[in-house]
Structure formats: structure tokens, C-alpha cells
JSON list of C-alpha atoms in Angstrom, two decimals:
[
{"chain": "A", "resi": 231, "resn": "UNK", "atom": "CA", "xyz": [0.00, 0.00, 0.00]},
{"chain": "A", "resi": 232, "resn": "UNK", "atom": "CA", "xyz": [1.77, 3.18, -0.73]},
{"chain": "A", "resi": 233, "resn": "UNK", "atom": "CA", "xyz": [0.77, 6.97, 0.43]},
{"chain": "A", "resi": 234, "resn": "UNK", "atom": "CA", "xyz": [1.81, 10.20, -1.68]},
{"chain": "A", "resi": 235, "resn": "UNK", "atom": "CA", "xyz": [1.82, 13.34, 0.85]},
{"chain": "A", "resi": 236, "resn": "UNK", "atom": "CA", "xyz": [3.00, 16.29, -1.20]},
{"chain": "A", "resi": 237, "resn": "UNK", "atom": "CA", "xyz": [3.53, 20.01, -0.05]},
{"chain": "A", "resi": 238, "resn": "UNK", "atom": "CA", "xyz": [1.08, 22.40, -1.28]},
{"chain": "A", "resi": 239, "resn": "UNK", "atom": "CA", "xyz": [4.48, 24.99, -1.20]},
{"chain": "A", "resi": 240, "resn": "UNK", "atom": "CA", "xyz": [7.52, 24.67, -3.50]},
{"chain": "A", "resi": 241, "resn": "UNK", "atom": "CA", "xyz": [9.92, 22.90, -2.12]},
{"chain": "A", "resi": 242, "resn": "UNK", "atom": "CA", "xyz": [11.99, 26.03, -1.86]},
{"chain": "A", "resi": 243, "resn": "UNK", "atom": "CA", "xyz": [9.89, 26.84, 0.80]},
{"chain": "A", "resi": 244, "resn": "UNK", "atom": "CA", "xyz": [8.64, 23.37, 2.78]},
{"chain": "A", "resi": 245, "resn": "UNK", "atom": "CA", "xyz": [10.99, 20.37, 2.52]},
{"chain": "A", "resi": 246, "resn": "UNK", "atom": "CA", "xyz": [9.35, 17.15, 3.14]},
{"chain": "A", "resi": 247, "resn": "UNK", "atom": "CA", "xyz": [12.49, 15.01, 4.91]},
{"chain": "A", "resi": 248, "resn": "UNK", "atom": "CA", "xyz": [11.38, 11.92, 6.87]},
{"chain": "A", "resi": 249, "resn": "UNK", "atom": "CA", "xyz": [12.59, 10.56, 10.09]},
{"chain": "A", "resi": 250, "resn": "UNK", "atom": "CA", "xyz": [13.48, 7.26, 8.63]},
{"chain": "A", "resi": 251, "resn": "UNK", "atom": "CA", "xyz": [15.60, 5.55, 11.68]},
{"chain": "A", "resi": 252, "resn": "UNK", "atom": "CA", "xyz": [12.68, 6.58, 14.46]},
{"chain": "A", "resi": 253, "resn": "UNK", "atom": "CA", "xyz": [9.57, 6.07, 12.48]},
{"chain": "A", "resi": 254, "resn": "UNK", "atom": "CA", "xyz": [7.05, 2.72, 12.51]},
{"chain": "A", "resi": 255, "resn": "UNK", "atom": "CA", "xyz": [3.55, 1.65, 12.35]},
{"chain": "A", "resi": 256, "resn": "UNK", "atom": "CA", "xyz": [2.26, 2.15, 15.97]},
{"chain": "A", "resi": 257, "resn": "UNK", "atom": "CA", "xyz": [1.25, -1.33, 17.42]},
{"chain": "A", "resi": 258, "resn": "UNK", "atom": "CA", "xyz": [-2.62, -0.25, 17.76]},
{"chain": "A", "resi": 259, "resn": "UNK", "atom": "CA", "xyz": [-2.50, -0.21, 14.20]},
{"chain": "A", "resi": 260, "resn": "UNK", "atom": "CA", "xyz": [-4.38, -3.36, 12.64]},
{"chain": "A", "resi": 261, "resn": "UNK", "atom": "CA", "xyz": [-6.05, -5.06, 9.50]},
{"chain": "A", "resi": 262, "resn": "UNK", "atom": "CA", "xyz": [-8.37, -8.05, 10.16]},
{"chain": "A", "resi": 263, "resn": "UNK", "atom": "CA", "xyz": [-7.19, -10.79, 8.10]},
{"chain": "A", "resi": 264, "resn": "UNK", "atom": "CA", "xyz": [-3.95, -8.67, 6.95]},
{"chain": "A", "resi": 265, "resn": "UNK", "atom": "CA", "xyz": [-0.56, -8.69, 8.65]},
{"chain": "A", "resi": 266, "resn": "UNK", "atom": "CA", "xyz": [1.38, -5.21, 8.28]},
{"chain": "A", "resi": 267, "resn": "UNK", "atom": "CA", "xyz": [5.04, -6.28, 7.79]},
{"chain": "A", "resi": 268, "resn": "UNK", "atom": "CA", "xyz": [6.95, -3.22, 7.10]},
{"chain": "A", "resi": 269, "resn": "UNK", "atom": "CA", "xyz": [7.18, 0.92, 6.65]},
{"chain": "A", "resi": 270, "resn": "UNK", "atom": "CA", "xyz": [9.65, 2.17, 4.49]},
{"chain": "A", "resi": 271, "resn": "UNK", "atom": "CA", "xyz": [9.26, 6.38, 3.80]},
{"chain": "A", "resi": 272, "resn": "UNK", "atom": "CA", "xyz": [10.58, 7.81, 0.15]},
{"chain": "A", "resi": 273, "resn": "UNK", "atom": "CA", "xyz": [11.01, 11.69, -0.06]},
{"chain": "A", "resi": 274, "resn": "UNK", "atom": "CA", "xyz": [11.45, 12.87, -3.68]},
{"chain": "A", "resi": 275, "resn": "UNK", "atom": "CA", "xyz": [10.84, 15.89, -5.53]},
{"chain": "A", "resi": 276, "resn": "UNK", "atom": "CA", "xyz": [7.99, 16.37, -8.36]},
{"chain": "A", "resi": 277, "resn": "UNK", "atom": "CA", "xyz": [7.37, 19.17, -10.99]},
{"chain": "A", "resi": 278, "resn": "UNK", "atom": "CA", "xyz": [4.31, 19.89, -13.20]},
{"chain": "A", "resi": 279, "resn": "UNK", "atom": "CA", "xyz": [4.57, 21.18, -16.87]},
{"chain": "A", "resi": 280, "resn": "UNK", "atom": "CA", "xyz": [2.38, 24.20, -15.60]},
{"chain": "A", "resi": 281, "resn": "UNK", "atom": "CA", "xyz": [2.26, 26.82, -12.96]},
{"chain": "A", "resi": 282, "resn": "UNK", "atom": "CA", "xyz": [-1.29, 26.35, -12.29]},
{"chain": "A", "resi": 283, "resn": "UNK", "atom": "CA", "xyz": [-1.72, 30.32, -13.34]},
{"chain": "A", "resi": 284, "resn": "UNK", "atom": "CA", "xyz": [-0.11, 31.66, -10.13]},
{"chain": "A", "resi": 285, "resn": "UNK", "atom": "CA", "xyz": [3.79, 30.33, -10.38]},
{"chain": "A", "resi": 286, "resn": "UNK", "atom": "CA", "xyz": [6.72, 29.82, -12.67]},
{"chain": "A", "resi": 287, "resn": "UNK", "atom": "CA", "xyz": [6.25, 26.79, -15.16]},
{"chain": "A", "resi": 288, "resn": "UNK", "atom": "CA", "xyz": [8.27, 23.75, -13.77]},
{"chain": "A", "resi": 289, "resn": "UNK", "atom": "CA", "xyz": [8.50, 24.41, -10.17]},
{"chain": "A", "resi": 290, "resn": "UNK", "atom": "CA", "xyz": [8.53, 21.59, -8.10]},
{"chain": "A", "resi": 291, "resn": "UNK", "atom": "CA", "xyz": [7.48, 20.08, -4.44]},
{"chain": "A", "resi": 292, "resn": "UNK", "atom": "CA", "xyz": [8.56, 18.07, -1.96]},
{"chain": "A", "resi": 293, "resn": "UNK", "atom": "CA", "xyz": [6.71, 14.81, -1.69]},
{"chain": "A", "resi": 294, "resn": "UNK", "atom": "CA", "xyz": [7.11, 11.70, 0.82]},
{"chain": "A", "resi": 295, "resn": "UNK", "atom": "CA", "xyz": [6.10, 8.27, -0.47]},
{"chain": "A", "resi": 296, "resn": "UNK", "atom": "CA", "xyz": [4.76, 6.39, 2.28]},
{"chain": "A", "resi": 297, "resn": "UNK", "atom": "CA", "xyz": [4.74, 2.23, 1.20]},
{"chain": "A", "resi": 298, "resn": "UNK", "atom": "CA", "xyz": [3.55, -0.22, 3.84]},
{"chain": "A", "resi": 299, "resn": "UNK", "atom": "CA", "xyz": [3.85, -3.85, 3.08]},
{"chain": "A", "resi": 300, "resn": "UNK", "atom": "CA", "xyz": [0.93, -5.55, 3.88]},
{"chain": "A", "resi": 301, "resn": "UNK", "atom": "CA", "xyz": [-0.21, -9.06, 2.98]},
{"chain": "A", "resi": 302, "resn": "UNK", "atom": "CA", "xyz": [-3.38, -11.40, 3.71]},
{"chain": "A", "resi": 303, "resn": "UNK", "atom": "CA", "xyz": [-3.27, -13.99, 6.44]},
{"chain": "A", "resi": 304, "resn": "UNK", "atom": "CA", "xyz": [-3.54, -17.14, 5.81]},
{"chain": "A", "resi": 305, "resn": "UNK", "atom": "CA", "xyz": [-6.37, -19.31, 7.71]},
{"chain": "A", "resi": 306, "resn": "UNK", "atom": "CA", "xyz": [-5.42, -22.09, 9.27]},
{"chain": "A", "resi": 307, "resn": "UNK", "atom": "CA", "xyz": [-8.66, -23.30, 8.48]},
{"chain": "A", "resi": 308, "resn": "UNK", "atom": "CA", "xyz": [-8.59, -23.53, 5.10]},
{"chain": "A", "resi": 309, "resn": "UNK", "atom": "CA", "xyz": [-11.01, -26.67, 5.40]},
{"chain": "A", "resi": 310, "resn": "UNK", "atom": "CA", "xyz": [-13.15, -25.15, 7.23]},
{"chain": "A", "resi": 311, "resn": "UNK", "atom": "CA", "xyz": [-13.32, -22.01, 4.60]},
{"chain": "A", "resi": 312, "resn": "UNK", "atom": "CA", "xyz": [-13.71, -24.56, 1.78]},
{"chain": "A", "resi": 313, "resn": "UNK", "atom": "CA", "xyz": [-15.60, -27.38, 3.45]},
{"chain": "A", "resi": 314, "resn": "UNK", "atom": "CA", "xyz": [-18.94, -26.55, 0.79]},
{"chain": "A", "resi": 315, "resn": "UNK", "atom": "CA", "xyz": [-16.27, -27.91, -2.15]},
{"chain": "A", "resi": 316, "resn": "UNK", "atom": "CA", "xyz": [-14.88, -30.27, -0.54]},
{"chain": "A", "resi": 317, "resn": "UNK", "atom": "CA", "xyz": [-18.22, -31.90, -0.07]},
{"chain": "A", "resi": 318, "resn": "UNK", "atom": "CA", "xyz": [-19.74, -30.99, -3.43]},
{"chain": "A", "resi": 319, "resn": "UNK", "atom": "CA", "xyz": [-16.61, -32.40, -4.77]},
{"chain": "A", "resi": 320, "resn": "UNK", "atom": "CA", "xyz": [-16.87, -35.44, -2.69]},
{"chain": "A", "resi": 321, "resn": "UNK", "atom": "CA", "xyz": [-20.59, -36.17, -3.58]},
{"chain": "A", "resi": 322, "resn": "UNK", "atom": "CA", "xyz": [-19.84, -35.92, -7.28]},
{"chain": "A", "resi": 323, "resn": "UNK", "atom": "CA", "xyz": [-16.89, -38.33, -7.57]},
{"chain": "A", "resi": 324, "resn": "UNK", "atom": "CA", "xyz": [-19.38, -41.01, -4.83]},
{"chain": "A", "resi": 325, "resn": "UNK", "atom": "CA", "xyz": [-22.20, -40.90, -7.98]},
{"chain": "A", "resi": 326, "resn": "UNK", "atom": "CA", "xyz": [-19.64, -42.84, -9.95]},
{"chain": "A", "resi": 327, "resn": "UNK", "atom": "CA", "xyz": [-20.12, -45.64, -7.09]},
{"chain": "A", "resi": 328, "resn": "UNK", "atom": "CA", "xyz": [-23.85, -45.40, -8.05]},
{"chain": "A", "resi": 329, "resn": "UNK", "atom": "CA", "xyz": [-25.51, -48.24, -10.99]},
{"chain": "A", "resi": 330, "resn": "UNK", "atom": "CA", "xyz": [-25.19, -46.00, -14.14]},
{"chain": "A", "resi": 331, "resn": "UNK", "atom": "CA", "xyz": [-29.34, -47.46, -13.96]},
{"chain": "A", "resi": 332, "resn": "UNK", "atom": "CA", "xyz": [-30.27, -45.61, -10.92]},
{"chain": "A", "resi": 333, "resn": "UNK", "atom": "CA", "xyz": [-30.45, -41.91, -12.85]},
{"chain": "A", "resi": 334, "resn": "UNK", "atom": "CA", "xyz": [-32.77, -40.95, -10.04]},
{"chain": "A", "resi": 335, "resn": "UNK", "atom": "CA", "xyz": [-30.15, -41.65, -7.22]},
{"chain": "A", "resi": 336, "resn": "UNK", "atom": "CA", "xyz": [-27.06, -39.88, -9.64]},
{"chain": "A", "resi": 337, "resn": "UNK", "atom": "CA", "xyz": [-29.15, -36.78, -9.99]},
{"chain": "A", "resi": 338, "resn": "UNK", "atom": "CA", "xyz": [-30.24, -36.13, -6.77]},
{"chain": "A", "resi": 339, "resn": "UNK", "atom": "CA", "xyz": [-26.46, -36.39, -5.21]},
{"chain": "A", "resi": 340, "resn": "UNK", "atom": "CA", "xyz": [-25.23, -34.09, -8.51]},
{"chain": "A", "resi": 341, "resn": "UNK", "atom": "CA", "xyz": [-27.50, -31.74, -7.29]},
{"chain": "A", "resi": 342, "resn": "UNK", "atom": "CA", "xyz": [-26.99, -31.79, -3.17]},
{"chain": "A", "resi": 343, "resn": "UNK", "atom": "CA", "xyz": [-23.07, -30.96, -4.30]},
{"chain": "A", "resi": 344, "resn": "UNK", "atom": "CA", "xyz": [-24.30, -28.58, -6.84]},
{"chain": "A", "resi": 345, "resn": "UNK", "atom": "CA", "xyz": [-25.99, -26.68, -3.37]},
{"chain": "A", "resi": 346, "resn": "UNK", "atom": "CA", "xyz": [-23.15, -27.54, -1.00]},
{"chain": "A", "resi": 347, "resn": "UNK", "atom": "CA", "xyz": [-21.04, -25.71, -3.95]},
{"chain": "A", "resi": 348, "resn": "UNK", "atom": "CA", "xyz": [-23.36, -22.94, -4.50]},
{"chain": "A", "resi": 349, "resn": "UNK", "atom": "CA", "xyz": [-23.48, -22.22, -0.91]},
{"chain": "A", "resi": 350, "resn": "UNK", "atom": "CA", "xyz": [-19.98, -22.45, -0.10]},
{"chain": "A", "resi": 351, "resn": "UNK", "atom": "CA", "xyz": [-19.52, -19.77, -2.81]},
{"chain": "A", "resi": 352, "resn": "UNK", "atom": "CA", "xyz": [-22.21, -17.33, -1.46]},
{"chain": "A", "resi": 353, "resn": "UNK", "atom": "CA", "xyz": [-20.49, -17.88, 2.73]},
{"chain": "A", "resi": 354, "resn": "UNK", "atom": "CA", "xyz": [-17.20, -16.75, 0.54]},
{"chain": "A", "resi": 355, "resn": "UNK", "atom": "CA", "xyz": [-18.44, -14.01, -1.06]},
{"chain": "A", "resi": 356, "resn": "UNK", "atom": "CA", "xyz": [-19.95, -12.36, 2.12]},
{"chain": "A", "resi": 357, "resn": "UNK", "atom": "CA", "xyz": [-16.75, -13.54, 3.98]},
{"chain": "A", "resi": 358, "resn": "UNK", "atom": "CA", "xyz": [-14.22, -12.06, 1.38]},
{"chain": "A", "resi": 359, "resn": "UNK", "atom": "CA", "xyz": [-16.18, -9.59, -0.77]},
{"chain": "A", "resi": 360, "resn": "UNK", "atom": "CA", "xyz": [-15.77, -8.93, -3.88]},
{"chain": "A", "resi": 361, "resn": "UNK", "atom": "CA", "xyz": [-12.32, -9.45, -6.05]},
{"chain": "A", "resi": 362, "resn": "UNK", "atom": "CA", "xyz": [-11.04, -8.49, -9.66]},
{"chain": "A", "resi": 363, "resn": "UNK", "atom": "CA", "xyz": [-8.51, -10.73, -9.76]},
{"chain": "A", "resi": 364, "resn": "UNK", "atom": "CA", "xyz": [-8.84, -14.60, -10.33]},
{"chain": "A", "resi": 365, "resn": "UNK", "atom": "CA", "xyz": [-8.42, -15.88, -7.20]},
{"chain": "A", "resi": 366, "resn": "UNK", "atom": "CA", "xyz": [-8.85, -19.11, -5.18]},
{"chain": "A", "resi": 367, "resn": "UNK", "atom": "CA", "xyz": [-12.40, -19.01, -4.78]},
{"chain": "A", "resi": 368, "resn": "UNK", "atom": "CA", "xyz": [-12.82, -18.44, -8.52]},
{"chain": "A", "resi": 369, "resn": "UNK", "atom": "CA", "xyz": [-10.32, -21.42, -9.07]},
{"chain": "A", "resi": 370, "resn": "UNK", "atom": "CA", "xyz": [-12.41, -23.94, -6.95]},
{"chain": "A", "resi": 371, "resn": "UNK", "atom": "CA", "xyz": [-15.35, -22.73, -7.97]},
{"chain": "A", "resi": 372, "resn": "UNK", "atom": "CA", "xyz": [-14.40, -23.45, -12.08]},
{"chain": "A", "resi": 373, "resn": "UNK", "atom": "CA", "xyz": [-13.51, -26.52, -11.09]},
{"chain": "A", "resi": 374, "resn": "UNK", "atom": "CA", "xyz": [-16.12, -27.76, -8.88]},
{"chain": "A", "resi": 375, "resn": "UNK", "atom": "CA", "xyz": [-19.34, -26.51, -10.75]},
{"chain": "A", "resi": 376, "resn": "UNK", "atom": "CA", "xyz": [-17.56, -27.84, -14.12]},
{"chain": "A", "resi": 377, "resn": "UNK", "atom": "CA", "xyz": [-16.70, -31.28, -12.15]},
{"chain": "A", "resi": 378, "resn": "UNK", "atom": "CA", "xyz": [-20.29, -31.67, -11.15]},
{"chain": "A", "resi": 379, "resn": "UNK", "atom": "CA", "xyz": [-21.24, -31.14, -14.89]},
{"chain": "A", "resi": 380, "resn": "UNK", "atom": "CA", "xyz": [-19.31, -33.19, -16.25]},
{"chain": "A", "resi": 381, "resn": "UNK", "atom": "CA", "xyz": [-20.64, -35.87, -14.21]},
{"chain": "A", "resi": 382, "resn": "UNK", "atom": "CA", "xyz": [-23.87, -35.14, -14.15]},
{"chain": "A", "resi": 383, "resn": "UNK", "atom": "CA", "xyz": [-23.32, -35.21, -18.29]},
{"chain": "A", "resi": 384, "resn": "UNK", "atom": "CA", "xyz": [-21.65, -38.65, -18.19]},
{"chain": "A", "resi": 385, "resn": "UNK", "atom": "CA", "xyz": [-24.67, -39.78, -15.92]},
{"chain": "A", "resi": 386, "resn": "UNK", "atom": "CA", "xyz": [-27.20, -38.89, -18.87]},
{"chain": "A", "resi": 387, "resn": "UNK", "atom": "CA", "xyz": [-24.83, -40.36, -21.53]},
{"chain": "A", "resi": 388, "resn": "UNK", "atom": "CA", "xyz": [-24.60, -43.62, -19.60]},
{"chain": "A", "resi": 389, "resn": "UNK", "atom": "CA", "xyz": [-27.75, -44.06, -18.25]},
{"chain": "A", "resi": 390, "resn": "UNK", "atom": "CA", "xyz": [-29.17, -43.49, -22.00]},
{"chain": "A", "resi": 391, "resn": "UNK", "atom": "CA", "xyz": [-26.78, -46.15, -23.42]},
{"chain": "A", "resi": 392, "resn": "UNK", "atom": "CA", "xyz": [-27.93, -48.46, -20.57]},
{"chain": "A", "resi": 393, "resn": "UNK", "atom": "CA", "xyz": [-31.42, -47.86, -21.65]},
{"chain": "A", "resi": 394, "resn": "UNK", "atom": "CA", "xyz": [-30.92, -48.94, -25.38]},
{"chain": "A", "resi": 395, "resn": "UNK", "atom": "CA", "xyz": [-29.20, -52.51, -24.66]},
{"chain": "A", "resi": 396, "resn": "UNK", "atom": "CA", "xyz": [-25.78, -50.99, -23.90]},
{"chain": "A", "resi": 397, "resn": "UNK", "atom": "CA", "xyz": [-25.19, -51.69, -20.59]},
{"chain": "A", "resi": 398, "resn": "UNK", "atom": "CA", "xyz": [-21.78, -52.66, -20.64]},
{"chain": "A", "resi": 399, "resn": "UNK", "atom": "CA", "xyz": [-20.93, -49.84, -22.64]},
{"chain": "A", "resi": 400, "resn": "UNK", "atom": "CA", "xyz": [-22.12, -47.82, -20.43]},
{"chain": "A", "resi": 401, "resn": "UNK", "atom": "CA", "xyz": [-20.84, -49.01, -17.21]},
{"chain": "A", "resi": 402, "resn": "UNK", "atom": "CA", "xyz": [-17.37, -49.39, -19.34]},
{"chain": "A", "resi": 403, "resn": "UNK", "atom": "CA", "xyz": [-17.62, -45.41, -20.11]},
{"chain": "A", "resi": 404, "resn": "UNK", "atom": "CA", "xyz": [-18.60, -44.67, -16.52]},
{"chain": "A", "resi": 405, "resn": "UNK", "atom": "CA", "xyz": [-15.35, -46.71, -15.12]},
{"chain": "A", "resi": 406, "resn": "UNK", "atom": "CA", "xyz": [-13.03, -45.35, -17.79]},
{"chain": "A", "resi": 407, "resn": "UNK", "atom": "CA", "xyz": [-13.98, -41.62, -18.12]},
{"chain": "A", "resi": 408, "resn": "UNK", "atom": "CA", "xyz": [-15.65, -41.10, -14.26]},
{"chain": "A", "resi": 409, "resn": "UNK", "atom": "CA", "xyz": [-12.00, -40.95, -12.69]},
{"chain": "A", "resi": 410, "resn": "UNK", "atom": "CA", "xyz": [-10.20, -39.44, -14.97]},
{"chain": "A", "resi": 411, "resn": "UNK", "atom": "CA", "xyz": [-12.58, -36.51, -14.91]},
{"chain": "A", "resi": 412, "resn": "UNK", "atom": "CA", "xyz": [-12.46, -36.57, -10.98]},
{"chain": "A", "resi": 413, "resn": "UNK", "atom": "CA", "xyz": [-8.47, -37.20, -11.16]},
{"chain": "A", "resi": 414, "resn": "UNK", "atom": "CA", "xyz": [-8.50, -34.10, -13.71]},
{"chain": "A", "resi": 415, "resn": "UNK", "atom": "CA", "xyz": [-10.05, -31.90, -11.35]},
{"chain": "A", "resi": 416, "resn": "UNK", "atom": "CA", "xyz": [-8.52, -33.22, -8.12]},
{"chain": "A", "resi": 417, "resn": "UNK", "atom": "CA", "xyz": [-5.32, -31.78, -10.03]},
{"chain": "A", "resi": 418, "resn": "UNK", "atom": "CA", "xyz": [-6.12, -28.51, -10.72]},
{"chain": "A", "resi": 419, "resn": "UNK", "atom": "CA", "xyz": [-7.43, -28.52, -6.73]},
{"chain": "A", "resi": 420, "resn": "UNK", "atom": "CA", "xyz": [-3.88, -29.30, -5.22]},
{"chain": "A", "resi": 421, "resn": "UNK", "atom": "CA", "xyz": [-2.61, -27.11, -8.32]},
{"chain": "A", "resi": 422, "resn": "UNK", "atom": "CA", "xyz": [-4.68, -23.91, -7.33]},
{"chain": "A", "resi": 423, "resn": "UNK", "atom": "CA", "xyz": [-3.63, -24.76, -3.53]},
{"chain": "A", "resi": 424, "resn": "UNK", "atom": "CA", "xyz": [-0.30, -24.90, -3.90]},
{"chain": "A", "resi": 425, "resn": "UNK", "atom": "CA", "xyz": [-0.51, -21.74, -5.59]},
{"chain": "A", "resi": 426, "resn": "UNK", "atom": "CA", "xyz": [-2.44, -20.38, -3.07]},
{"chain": "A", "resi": 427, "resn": "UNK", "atom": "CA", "xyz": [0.01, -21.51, -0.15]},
{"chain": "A", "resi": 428, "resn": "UNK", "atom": "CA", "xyz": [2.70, -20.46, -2.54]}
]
């Protein structure tokens, strides 16, 4: 985080010069959920191609940069945090367990991770607010909603193959395809942690 104070006088006149051996953030000073790390102070000079009507062109001021490192704490409960994926994520790879038959029974767990996903994401979003960037909420999220579609996708496919004299196809496609789609996924989990933790 960085703070520009600049004199409102040339710097003829004021001279911004920090006390940079006795200056620090006080210890009252605190960010939930941030930890304040260090204060460094910059004084530099700055000119404008104008005189604003009242001075010479070019004059210039003092300023004094002000940068304090901050960075986001990290939650030891990360599980805790992310618990609605982990069981939407959960549920979706346990349909595979499920008789590629029993569309009733897949659907039903697709969609009680689907809400266990969707909820999560809401608790995070009133937790964290809102963020530009793609983060690790939008990482999990990708991957979780598109891991419960892709099941629930392979659960229609199957179940319709089953239902035209295909059953072995079907329960083949489900065995072959079902982990590597949760294996996929479970990859670009640890992959979006790690950079996370990173």
C-alpha cells in the first residue's frame, strides 16, 4: 500500500524530509485478516509542466512516499473455509459408485453438491467480498461446478446407453472416463492450492 503526501508549497519553501531511523507503524494499528510487515518512507521531488496560473512553469514540491507492506493472512482453516467444495466435490466423484441405472439416485447427489457448492460460494463471497482478480475461490469454484457437470453429463450419456441394450458400454464409459474426470479436477485442486500456499 503506498501513500503520496505532497507540499502544497515549492519545495523552496517546505521540505518534506522523513525521520526514517525513528519512524514505525504504531502497534494499535491493525487489518483483520492482513498482517502489516513493514514501513519504508521515500522523499522525492515532483514538478508539473504548468504553474497552475499563479507560479513559474516547472516548479517543483517536496513529496514523501509512504509504502507499507501488507499481505493477507492465511487461515489455518482452510477446510473449514472450503468445506462446501470439498463436499460438493466429494458427492460428485461417490455418484460414480452409483448403478449407471439408478439416474434418479445420480441426480439427486449431482445436485446436493451442486448446493453444498453454490453455498460455499455465497459464505465466501460475504466472507471475502468482492475481487477483480482470479483468485482461489474463482479457481475452486471453475472446477467444482464444471466437475459436477461433467458428471452429471456422463450420468445422462450412460444411463441413456444403458437404456438402449448398452449396458456394458455404459458401465465401461462410466469406469473409464468417471475418474479421470475426478483425477482431472482433483489436479487442478492441489494445483490452485499450492498456488495459493505459494
Amino acid at each position: 500500500m503506498q501513500l503520496t503526501i505532497e507540499a502544497t508549497d515549492p519545495d523552496t519553501e517546505i521540505l518534506l524530509t522523513p525521520d526514517i531511523a525513528d519512524s514505525a507503524i504504531a502497534d494499535f494499528v491493525s487489518l483483520p485478516g492482513w498482517s502489516i510487515t513493514g514501513l519504508s518512507l521515500a522523499p522525492s521531488r515532483h514538478s508539473y509542466a504548468t504553474g497552475f496560473g499563479h507560479r513559474a512553469t516547472g516548479t517543483s514540491f517536496s513529496r514523501l512516499s509512504v509504502l507499507i507492506d501488507v499481505e493477507r493472512s492465511r487461515s489455518p482453516l482452510l477446510i473449514e473455509k472450503f468445506l462446501g467444495y470439498f463436499v460438493s466435490f466429494l458427492l460428485s466423484g461417490l455418484v460414480l459408485l452409483i448403478p449407471v441405472s439408478e439416474l434418479g439416485t445420480r441426480v439427486g447427489m449431482t445436485t446436493g453438491s451442486l448446493f453444498a457448492a453454490v453455498f460455499n460460494r455465497y459464505r465466501l463471497e460475504d466472507t471475502i467480498g468482492f475481487d477483480a482478480t482470479f483468485g482461489l475461490v474463482d479457481q475452486l469454484s471453475l472446477l467444482t461446478f464444471s466437475e459436477i457437470l461433467l458428471i452429471l453429463l456422463l450420468s445422462l450419456l450412460a444411463h441413456r446407453m444403458a437404456r438402449h441394450q448398452r449396458a456394458d458400454s455404459a458401465r465401461r464409459l462410466n469406469r473409464r472416463y468417471g475418474p479421470a474426470l475426478v483425477g482431472l479436477h482433483s489436479l487442478g485442486w492441489l494445483a490452485a492450492l499450492w498456488q495459493a500456499m505459494s
